[in-house]
Short mmCIF file of C-alpha atoms and ligand atoms in Angstrom, two decimals:
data_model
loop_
_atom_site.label_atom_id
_atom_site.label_comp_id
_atom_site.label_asym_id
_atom_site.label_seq_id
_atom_site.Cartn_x
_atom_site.Cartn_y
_atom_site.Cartn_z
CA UNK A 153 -16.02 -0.24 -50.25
CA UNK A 154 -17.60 -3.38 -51.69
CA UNK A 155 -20.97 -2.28 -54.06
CA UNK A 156 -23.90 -4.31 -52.60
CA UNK A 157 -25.90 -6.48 -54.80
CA UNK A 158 -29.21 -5.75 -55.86
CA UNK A 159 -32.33 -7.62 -57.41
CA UNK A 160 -34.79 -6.02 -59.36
CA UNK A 161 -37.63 -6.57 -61.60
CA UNK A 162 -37.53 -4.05 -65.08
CA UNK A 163 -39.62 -4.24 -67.90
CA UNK A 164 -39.05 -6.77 -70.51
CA UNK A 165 -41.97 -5.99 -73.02
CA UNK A 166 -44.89 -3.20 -72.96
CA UNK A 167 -47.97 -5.07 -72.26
CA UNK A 168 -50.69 -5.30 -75.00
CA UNK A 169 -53.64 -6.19 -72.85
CA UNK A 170 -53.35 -7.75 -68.95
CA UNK A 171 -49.91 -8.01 -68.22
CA UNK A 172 -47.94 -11.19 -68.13
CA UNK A 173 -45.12 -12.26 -66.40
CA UNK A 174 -42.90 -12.83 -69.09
CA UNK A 175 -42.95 -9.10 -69.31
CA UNK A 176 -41.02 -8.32 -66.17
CA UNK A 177 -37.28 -9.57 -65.66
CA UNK A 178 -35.57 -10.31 -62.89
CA UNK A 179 -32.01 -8.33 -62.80
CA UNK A 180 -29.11 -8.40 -60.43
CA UNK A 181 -26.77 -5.41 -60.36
CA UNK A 182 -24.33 -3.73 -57.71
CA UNK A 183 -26.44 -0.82 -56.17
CA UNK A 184 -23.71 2.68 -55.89
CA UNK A 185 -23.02 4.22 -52.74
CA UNK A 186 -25.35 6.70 -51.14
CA UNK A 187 -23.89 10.13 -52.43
CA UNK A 188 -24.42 13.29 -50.36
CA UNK A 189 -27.76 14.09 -49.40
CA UNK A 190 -28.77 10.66 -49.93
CA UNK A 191 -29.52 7.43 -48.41
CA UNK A 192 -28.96 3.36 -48.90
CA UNK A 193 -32.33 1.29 -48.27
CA UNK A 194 -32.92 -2.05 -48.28
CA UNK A 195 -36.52 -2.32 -49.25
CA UNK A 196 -39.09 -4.09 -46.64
CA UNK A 197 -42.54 -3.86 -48.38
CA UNK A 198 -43.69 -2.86 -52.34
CA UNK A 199 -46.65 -1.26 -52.86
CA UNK A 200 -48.74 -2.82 -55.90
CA UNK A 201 -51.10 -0.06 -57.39
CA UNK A 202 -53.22 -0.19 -60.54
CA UNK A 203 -51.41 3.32 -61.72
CA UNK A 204 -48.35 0.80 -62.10
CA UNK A 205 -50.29 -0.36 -65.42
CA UNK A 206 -50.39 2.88 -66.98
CA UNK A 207 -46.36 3.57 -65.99
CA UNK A 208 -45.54 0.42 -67.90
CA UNK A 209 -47.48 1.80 -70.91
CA UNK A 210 -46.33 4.04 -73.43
CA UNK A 211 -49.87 5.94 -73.99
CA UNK A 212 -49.94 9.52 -72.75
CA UNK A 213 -50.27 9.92 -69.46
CA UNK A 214 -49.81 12.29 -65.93
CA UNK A 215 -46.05 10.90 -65.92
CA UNK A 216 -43.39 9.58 -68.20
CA UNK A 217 -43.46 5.65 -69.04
CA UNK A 218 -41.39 3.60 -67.37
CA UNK A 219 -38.33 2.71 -70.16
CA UNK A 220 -37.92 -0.83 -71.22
CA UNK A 221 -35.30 -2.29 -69.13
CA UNK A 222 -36.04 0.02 -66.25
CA UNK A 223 -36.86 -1.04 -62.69
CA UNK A 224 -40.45 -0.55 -62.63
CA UNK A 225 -41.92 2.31 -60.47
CA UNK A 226 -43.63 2.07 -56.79
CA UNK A 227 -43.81 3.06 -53.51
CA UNK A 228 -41.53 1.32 -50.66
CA UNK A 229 -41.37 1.42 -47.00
CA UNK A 230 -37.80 0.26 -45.96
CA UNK A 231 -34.92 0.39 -43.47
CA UNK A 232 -31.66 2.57 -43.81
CA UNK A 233 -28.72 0.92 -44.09
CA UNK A 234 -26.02 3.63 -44.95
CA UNK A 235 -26.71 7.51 -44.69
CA UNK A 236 -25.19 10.43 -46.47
CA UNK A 237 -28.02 12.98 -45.12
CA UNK A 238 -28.51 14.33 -42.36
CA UNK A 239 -31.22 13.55 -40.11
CA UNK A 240 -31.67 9.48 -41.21
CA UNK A 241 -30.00 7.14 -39.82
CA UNK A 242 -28.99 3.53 -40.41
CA UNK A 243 -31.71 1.56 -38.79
CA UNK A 244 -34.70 4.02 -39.53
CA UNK A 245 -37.89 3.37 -41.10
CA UNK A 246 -38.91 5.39 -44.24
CA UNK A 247 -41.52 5.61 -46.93
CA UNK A 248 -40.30 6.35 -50.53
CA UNK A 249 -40.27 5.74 -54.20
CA UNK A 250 -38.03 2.66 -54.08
CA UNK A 251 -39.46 0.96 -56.81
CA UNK A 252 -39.75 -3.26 -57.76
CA UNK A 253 -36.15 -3.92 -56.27
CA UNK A 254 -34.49 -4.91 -52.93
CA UNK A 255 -31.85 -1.75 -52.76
CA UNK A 256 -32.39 1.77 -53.52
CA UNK A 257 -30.54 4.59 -53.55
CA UNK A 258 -32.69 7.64 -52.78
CA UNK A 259 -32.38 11.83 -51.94
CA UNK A 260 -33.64 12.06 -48.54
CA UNK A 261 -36.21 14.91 -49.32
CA UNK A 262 -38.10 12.12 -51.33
CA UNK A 263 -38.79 10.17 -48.28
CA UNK A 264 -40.90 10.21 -44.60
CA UNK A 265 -39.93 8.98 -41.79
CA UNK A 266 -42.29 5.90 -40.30
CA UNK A 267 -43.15 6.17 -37.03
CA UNK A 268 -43.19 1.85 -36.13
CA UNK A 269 -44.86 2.59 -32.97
CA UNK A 270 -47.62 3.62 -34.61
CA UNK A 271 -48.84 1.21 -36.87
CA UNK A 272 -47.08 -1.87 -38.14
CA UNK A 273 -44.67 -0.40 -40.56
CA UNK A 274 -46.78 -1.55 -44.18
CA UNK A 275 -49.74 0.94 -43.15
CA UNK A 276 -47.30 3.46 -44.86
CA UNK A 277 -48.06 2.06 -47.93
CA UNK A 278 -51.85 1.70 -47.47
CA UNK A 279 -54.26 3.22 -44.74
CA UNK A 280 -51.62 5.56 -44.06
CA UNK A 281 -49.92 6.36 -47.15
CA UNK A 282 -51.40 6.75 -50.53
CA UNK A 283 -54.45 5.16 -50.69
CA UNK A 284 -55.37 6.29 -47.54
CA UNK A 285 -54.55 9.89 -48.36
CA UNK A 286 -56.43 9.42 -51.83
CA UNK A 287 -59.71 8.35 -49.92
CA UNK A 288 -59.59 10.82 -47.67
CA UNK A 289 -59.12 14.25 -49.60
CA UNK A 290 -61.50 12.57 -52.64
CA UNK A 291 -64.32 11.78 -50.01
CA UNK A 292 -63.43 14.86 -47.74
CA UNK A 293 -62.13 17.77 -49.69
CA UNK A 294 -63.67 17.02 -53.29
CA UNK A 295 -67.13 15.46 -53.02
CA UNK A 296 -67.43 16.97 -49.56
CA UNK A 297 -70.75 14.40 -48.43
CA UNK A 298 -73.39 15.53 -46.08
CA UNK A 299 -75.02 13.87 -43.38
CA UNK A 300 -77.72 11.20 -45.20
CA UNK A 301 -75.97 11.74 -48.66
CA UNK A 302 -76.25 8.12 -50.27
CA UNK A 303 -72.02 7.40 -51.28
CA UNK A 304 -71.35 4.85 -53.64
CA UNK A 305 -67.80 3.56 -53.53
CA UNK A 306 -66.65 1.35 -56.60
CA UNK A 307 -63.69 -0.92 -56.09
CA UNK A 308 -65.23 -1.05 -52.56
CA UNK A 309 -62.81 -3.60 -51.16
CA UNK A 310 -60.01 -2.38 -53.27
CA UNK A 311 -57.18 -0.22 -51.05
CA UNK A 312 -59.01 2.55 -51.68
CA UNK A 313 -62.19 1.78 -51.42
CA UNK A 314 -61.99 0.46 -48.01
CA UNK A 315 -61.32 3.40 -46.62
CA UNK A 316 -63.43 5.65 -48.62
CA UNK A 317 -66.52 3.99 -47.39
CA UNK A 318 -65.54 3.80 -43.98
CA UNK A 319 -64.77 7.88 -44.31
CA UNK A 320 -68.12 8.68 -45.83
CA UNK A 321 -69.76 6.39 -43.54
CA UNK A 322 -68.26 8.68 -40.30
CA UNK A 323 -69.53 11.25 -42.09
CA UNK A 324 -72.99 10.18 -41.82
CA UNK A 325 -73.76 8.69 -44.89
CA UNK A 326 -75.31 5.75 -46.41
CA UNK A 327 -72.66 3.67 -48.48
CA UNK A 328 -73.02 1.10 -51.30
CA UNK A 329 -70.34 -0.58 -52.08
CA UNK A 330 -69.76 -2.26 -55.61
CA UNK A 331 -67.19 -5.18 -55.79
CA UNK A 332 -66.71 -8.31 -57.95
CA UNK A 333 -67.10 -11.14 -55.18
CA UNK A 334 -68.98 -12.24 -52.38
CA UNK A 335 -66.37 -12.61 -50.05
CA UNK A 336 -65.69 -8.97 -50.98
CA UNK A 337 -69.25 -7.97 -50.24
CA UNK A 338 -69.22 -9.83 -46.91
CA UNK A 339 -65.89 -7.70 -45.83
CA UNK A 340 -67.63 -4.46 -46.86
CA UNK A 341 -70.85 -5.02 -45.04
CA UNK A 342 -69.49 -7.02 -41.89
CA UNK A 343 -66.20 -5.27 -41.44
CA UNK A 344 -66.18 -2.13 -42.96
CA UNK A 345 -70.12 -1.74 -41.97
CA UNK A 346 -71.00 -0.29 -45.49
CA UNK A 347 -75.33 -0.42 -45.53
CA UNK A 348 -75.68 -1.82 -48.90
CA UNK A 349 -73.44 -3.68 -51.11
CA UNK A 350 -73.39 -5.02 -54.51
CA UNK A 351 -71.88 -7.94 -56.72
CA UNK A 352 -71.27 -5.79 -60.09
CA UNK A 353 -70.21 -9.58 -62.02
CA UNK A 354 -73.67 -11.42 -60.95
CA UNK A 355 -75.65 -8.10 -61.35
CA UNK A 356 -76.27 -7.38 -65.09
CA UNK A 357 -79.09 -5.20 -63.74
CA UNK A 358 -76.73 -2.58 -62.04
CA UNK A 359 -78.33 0.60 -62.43
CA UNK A 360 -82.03 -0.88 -61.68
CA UNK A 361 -80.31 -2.32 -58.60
CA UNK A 362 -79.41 1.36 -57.57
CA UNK A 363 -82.70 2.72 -58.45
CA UNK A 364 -84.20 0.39 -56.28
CA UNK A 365 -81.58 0.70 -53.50
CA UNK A 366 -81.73 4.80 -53.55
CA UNK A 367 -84.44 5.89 -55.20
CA UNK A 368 -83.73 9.74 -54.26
CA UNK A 369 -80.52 9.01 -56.08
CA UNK A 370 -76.56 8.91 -55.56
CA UNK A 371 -75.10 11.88 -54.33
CA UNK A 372 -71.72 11.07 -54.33
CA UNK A 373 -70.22 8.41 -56.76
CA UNK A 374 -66.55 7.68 -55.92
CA UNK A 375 -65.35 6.25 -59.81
CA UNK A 376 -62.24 3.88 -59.75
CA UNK A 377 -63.39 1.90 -62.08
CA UNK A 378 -65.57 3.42 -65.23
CA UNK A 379 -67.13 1.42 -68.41
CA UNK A 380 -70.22 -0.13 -67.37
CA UNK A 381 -69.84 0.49 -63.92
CA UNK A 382 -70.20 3.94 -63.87
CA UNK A 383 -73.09 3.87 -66.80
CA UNK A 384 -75.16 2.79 -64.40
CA UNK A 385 -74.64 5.00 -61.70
CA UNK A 386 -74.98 7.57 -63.85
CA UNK A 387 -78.01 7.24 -64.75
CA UNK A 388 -78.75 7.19 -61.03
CA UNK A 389 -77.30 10.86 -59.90
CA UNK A 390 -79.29 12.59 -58.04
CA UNK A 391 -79.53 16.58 -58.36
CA UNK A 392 -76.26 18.14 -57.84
CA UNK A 393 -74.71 14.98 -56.86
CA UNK A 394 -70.50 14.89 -57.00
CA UNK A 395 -68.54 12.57 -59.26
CA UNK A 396 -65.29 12.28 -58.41
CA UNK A 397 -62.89 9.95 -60.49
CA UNK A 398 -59.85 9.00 -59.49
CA UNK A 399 -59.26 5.57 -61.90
CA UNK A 400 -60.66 3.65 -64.86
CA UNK A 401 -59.41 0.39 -63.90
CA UNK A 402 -61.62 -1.61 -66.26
CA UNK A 403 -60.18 0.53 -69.00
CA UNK A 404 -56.53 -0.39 -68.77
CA UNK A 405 -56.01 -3.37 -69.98
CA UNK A 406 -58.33 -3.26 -73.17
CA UNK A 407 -56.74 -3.42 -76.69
CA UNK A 408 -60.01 -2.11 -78.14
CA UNK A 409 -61.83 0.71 -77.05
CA UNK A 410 -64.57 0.31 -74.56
CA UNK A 411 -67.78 1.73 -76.59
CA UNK A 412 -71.04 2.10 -74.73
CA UNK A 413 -73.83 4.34 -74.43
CA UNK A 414 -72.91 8.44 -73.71
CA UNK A 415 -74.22 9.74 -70.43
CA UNK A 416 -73.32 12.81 -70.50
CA UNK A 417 -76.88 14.06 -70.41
CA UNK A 418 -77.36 12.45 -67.04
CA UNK A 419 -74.92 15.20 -65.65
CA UNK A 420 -77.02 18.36 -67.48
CA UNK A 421 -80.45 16.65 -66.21
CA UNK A 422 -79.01 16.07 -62.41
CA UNK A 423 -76.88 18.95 -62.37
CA UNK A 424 -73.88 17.12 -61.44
CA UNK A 425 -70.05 17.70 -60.59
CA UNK A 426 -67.25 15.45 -61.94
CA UNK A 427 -63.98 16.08 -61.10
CA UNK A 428 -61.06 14.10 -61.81
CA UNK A 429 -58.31 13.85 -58.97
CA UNK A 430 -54.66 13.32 -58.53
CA UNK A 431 -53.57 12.70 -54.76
CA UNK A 432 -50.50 14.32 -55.50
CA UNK A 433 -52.32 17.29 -55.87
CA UNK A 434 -52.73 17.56 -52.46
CA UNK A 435 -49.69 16.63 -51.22
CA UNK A 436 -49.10 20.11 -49.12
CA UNK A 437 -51.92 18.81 -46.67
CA UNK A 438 -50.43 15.53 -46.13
CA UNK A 439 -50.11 15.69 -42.47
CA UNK A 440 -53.23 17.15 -41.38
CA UNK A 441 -54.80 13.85 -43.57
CA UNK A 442 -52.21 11.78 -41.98
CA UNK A 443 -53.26 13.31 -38.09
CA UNK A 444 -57.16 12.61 -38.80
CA UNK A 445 -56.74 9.05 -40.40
CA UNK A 446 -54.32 7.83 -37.84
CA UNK A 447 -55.98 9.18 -34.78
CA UNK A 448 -58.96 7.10 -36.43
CA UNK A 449 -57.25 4.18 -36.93
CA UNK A 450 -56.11 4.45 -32.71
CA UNK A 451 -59.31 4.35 -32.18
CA UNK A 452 -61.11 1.54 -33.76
CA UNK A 453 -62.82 3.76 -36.02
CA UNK A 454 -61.66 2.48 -39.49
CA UNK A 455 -60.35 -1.11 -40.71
CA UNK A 456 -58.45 -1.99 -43.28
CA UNK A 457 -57.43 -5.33 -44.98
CA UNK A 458 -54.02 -6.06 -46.62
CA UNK A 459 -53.12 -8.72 -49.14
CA UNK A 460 -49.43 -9.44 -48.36
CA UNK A 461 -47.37 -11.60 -50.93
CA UNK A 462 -43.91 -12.68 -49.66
CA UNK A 463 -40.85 -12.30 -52.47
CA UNK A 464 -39.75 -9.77 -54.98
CA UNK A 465 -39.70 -12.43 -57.66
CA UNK A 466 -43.56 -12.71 -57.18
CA UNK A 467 -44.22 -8.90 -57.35
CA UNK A 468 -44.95 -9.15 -61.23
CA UNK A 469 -47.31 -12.57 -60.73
CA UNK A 470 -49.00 -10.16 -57.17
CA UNK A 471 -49.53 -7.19 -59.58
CA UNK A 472 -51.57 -9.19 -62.11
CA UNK A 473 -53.53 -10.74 -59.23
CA UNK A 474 -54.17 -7.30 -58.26
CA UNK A 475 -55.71 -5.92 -61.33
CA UNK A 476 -57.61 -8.87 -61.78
CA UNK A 477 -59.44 -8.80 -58.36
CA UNK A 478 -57.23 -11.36 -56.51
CA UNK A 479 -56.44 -9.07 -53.56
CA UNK A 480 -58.76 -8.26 -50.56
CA UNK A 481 -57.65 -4.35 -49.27
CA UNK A 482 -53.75 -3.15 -49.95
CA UNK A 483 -51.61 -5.47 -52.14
CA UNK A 484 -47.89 -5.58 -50.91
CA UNK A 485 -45.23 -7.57 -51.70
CA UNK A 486 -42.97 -8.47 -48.35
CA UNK A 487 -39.45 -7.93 -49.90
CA UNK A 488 -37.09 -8.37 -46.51
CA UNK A 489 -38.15 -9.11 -42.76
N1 NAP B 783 -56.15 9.40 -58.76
C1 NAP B 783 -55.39 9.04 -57.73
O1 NAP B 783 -54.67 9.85 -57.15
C2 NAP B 783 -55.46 7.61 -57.29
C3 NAP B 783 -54.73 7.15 -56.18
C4 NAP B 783 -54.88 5.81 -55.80
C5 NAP B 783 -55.69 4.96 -56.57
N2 NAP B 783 -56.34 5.45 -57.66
C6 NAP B 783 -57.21 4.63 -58.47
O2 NAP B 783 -58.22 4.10 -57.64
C7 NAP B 783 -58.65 2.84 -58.14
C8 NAP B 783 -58.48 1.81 -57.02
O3 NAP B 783 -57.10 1.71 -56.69
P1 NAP B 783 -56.64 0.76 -55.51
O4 NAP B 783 -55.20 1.00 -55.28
O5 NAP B 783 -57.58 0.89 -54.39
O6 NAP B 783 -56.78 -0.68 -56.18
P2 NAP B 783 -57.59 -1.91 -55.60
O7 NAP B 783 -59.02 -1.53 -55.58
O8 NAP B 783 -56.95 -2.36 -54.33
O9 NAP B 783 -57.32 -3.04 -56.68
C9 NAP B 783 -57.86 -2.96 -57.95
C10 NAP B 783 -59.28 -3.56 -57.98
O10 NAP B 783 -59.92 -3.15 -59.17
C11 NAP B 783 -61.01 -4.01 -59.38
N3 NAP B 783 -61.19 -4.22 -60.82
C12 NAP B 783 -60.34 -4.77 -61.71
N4 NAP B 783 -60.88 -4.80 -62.95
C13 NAP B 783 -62.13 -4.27 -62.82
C14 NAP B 783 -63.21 -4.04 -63.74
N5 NAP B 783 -63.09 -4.35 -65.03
N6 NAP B 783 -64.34 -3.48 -63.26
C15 NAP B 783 -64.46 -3.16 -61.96
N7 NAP B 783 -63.48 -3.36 -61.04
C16 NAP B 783 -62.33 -3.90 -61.47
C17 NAP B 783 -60.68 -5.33 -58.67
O11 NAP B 783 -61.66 -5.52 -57.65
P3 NAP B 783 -63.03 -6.35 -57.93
O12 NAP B 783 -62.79 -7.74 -57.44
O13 NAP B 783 -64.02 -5.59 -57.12
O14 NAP B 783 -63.27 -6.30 -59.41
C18 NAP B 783 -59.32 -5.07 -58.03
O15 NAP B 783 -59.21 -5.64 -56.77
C19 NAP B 783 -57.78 2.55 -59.37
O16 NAP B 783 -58.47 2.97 -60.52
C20 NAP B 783 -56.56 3.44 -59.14
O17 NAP B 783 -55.92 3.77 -60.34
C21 NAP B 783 -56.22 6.74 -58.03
#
């Protein structure tokens, strides 16, 4: 049988820095025939996530670095076109680790079926997939918030953040959200209905802003971001408040070290937690997070925003956009109708 053509984006050249376009190449090879147990996809929608920076470096890390002239790593939701395993089908919907290219070749047990009927088909990669999973168990499971606990929520409009707010805020809390634009703030307060929200690049004053804001202190401080950021909410804990970190985003892209002031004696005065999580970690109670976020979404009681790109080509341009604040809720790139 004729092989099927397939374009995909590798890495040129490890990034020193932001990434830039010239470090990502455009490739077209003939994709192999499902063997057994596997499957042919043609790739619908790419997830774009921040973790994608730290793949494409070479600095020790949870996983091994993506190898120059590789397709670069990510999440997919796409459509069956030839099966060699049983139970898929051609035509079926599945979420999987396709990766930056328009054909994959994948085992089945790597992949989960997509109900279309239930949400439009992309939620797998956001409110319903990872991100969605990562807010809940890291609100839920790890910081565990009470009724009345003040929740901050960094990267508040972010694909995580979104939903992490909107999670603590069912559970009864008060919710700050910090972002880095207005229109972001607007989202979080109108939309999302987060009680307090703050501009972290016209608001040099952060932690003063906090004190002000809760001045019982944070309880929970959800940390996607870290440097200065989290400096200030430190110094803003509360007693026996719960960090939980689950990214450094301003940290990836710096050549030099980010030096600032220690706050580690915040956590010994407050009595704090910090934890750092991995959603993978929790991956054997996928469904039940799956059940409770979906039967939310049913029922009005959570948003979410994506920011949808259209072309593989513009993946590596959409990813830089993304780490640089460009997208409002989920980035994903729309790879086939
Ligand atoms: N541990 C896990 O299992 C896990 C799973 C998923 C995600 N994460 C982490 O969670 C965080 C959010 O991920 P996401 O997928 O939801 O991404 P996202 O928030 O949708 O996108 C990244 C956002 O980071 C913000 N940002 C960029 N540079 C920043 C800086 N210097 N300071 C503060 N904010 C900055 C930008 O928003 P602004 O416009 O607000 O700056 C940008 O929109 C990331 O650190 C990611 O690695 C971890």
């Amino acid at each position: 049988m004729k092989q099927q053509l397939n374009r995909k984006i590798t890495l040129k050249s490890r990034p020193s820095g932001m990434p830039r376009v010239e470090d990502f190449e455009l490739r077209q090879e003939p994709v192999p025939a499902p063997g057994p147990g596997q499957v042919l996809l043609q790739t619908l929608f790419l997830s774009l996530d921040p973790y994608m920076r730290g793949r494409i470096s070479d600095a020790k890390n949870y996983a091994a670095p993506v190898g120059l002239g590789e397709v670069i790593v990510g999440g997919t939701v796409s459509r069956v076109l030839e099966s060699a395993a049983p139970g898929f089908n051609k035509g079926d919907i599945v979420e999987g680790p396709g990766g930056w290219q328009e054909l994959s070749v994948l085992a089945a047990g790597s992949l989960r079926k997509v109900d279309p009927d239930l949400a439009p088909p992309s939620t797998a990669l956001g409110v319903l997939g990872m991100p969605g999973l990562t807010a809940y168990f890291s609100i839920l499971h790890v910081a565990r918030p009470i009724s009345g606990d003040v929740v901050v929520i960094s990267g508040a409009a972010g694909a995580v953040g979104q939903l992490a707010g909107q999670i603590a805020k069912l559970a009864g809390c008060i919710v700050i959200g910090i972002a880095g634009s207005d229109d972001k703030l607007e989202y979080c307060q109108k939309t999302l209905g987060f009680d307090h929200v703050i501009n972290y690049k016209k608001t040099p004053e952060l932690a003063s802003v906090l004190t002000k804001l809760c001045p019982a202190g944070v309880n929970v401080y959800l940390d996607g971001v870290g440097g200065a950021i989290s400096q200030a909410v430190f110094g803003n804990l509360a007693f026996k408040a719960r960090v939980v970190i689950i990214g450094q985003i301003s940290q990836s892209n710096l050549v030099e070290p980010d030096l600032g002031p220690r706050s580690m004696r915040y956590l010994l005065t407050s009595r704090a937690r910090i934890e750092g999580f991995l959603v993978g970690d929790w991956q054997s109670r996928n469904s039940e997070a799956l059940l409770r976020l979906s039967g939310w979404l049913k029922a009005g009681q959570i948003q979410y925003s994506e920011h949808q790109v259209d072309g593989l080509e513009n993946a590596p341009s959409a990813f830089i956009g993304m780490l640089s604040g460009a997208n409002l809720g989920k980035t994903i790139v729309r790879v086939a109708d």
